[in-house]
Short mmCIF file of C-alpha atoms in Angstrom, two decimals:
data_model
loop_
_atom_site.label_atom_id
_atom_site.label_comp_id
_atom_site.label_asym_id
_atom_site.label_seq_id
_atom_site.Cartn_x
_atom_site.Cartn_y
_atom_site.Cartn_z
CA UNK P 477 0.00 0.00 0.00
CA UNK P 478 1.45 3.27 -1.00
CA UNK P 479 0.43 6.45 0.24
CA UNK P 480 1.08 9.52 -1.40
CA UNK P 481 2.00 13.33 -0.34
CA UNK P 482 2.83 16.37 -1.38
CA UNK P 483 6.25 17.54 -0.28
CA UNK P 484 6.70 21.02 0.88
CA UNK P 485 9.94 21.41 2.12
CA UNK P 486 13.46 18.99 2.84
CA UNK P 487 14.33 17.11 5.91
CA UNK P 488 16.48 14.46 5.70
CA UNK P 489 15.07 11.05 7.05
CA UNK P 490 11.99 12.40 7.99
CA UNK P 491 10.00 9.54 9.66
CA UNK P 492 7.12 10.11 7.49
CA UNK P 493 5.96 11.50 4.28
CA UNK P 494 5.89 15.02 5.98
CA UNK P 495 8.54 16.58 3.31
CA UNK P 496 10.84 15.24 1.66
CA UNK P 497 11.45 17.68 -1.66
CA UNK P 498 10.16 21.00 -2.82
CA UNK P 499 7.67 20.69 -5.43
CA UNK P 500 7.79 17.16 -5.64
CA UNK P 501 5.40 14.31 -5.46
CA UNK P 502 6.98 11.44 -2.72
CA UNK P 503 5.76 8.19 -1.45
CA UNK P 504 6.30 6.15 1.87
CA UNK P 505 5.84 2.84 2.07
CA UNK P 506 4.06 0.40 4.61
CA UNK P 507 7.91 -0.60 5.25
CA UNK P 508 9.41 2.38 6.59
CA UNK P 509 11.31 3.48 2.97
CA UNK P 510 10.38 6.27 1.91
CA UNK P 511 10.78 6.84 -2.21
CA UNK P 512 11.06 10.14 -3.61
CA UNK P 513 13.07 12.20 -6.95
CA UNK P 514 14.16 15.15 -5.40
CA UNK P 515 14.88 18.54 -8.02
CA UNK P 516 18.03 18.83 -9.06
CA UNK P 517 18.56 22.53 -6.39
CA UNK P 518 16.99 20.23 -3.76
CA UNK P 519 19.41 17.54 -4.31
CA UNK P 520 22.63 19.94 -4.61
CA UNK P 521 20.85 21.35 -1.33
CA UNK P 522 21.20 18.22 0.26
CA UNK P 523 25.03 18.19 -1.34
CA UNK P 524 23.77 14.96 -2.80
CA UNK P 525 26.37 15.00 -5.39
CA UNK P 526 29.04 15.38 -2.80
CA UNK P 527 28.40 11.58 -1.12
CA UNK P 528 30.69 8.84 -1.44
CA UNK P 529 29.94 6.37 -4.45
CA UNK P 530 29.38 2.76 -4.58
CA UNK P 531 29.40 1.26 -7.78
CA UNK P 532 26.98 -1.94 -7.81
CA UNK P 533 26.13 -4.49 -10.55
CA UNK P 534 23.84 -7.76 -10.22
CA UNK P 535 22.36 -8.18 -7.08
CA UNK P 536 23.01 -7.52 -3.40
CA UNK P 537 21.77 -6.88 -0.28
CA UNK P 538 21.61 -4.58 2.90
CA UNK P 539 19.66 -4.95 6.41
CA UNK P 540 19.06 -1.63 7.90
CA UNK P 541 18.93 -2.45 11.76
CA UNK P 542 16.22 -1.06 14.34
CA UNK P 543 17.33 2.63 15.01
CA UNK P 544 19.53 2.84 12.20
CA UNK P 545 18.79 5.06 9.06
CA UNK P 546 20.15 5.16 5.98
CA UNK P 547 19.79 7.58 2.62
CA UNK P 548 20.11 6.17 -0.55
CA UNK P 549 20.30 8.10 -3.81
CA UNK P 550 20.28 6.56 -7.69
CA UNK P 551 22.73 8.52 -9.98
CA UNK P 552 23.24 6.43 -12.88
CA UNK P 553 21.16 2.45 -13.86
CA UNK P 554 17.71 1.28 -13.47
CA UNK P 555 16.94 -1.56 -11.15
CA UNK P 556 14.29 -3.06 -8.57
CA UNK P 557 14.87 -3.09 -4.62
CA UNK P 558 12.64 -6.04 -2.65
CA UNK P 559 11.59 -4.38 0.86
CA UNK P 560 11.31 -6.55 3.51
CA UNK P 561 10.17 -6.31 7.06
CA UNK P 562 10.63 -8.33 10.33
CA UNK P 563 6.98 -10.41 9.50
CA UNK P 564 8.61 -11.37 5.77
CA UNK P 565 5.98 -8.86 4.28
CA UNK P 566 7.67 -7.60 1.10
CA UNK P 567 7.79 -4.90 -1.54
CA UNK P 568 9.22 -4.78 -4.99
CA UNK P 569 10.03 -1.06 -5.82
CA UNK P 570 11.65 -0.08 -9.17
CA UNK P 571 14.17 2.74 -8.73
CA UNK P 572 16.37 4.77 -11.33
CA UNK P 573 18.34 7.62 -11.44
CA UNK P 574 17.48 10.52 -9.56
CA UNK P 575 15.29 8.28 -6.77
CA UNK P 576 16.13 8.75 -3.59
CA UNK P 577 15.71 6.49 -0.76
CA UNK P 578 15.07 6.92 3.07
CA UNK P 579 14.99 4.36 5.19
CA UNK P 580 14.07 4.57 9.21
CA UNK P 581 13.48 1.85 10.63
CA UNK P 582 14.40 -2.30 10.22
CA UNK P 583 14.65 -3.91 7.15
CA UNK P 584 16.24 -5.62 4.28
CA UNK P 585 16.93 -4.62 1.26
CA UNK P 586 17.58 -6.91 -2.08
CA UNK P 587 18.83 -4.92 -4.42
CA UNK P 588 19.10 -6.24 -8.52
CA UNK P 589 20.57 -4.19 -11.13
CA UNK P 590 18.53 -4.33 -14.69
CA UNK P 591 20.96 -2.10 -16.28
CA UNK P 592 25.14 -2.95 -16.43
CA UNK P 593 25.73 -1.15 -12.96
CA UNK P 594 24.25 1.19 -11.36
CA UNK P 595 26.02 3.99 -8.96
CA UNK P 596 24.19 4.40 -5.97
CA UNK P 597 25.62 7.86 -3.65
CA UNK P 598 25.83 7.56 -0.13
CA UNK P 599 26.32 10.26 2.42
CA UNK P 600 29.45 9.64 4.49
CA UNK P 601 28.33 9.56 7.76
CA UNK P 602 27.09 6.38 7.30
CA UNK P 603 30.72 5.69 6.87
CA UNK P 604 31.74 7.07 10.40
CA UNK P 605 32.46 3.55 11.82
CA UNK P 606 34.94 2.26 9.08
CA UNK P 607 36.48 6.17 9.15
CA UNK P 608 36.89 5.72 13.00
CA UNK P 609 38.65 2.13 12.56
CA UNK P 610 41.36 3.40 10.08
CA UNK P 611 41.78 6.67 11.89
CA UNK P 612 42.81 4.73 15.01
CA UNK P 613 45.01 2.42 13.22
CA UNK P 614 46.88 5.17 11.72
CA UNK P 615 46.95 6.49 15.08
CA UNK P 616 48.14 3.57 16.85
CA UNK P 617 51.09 2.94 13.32
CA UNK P 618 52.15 6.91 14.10
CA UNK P 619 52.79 5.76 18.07
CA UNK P 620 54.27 2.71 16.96
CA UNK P 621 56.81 4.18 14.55
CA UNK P 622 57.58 7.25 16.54
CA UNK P 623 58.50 4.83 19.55
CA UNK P 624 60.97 3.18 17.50
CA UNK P 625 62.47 5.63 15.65
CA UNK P 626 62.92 7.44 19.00
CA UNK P 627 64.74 4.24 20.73
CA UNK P 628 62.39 4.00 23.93
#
């Protein structure tokens, strides 16, 4: 069951179909994914075009734990993305470039690629944890090679 809206305004993973894009027509899902196509001045608002890449071909999958959300957002390919709950209740959404997708609350995600690949942007704060992990390896190399270059 989709429901639609009328967006009036931007706020990143808003919890429901209150506003995601100026001027645009959105939809939420029963699952907790909301599916819009922002403008291109709402998406270089959001500094869309600035997230980290992935590029993605064939299928794959995600699971988007409870109190986790994620933003994903189409630039380039065509494909379909199966939305799945806790109770196995499902969703087949196709998506292409330009669609952006929130997701708030727990649940899978089967992604399958219907053109060669598709390049899907990702803002990088969803990145924080692997960031953290190198940053403190570096950190702990740095303390490492500065102890034994200094002979203590």
């Amino acid at each position: 069951i989709l429901s639609l809206c009328l967006a009036d305004g931007f706020s990143p993973l808003h919890r429901n179909c209150g506003s995601p894009i100026q001027g645009k027509m959105g939809y939420t899902t029963q699952f907790a994914v909301k599916i819009s196509t922002p403008s291109p001045d709402a998406a270089a608002e959001m500094g869309i075009r600035d997230w980290p890449q992935q590029l993605k071909s064939g299928t794959w999958s995600e699971k988007v734990e409870e109190g986790q959300e994620k933003v994903r957002y189409i630039l380039d390919g065509t494909g379909k993305v199966e939305i799945t709950e806790n109770d196995g209740t499902s969703k087949t959404e196709s998506v292409g470039p330009g669609s952006l997708l929130e997701i708030s609350d727990e649940v899978a995600l089967d992604w399958k690629s219907d053109s060669d690949e598709m390049i899907i942007l990702t803002p990088g704060y969803e990145e924080t944890g692997i960031f953290i992990g190198v940053a403190l390896g570096l950190l702990i190399s740095t303390v490492v090679a500065t102890t034994a270059l200094s002979g203590k």
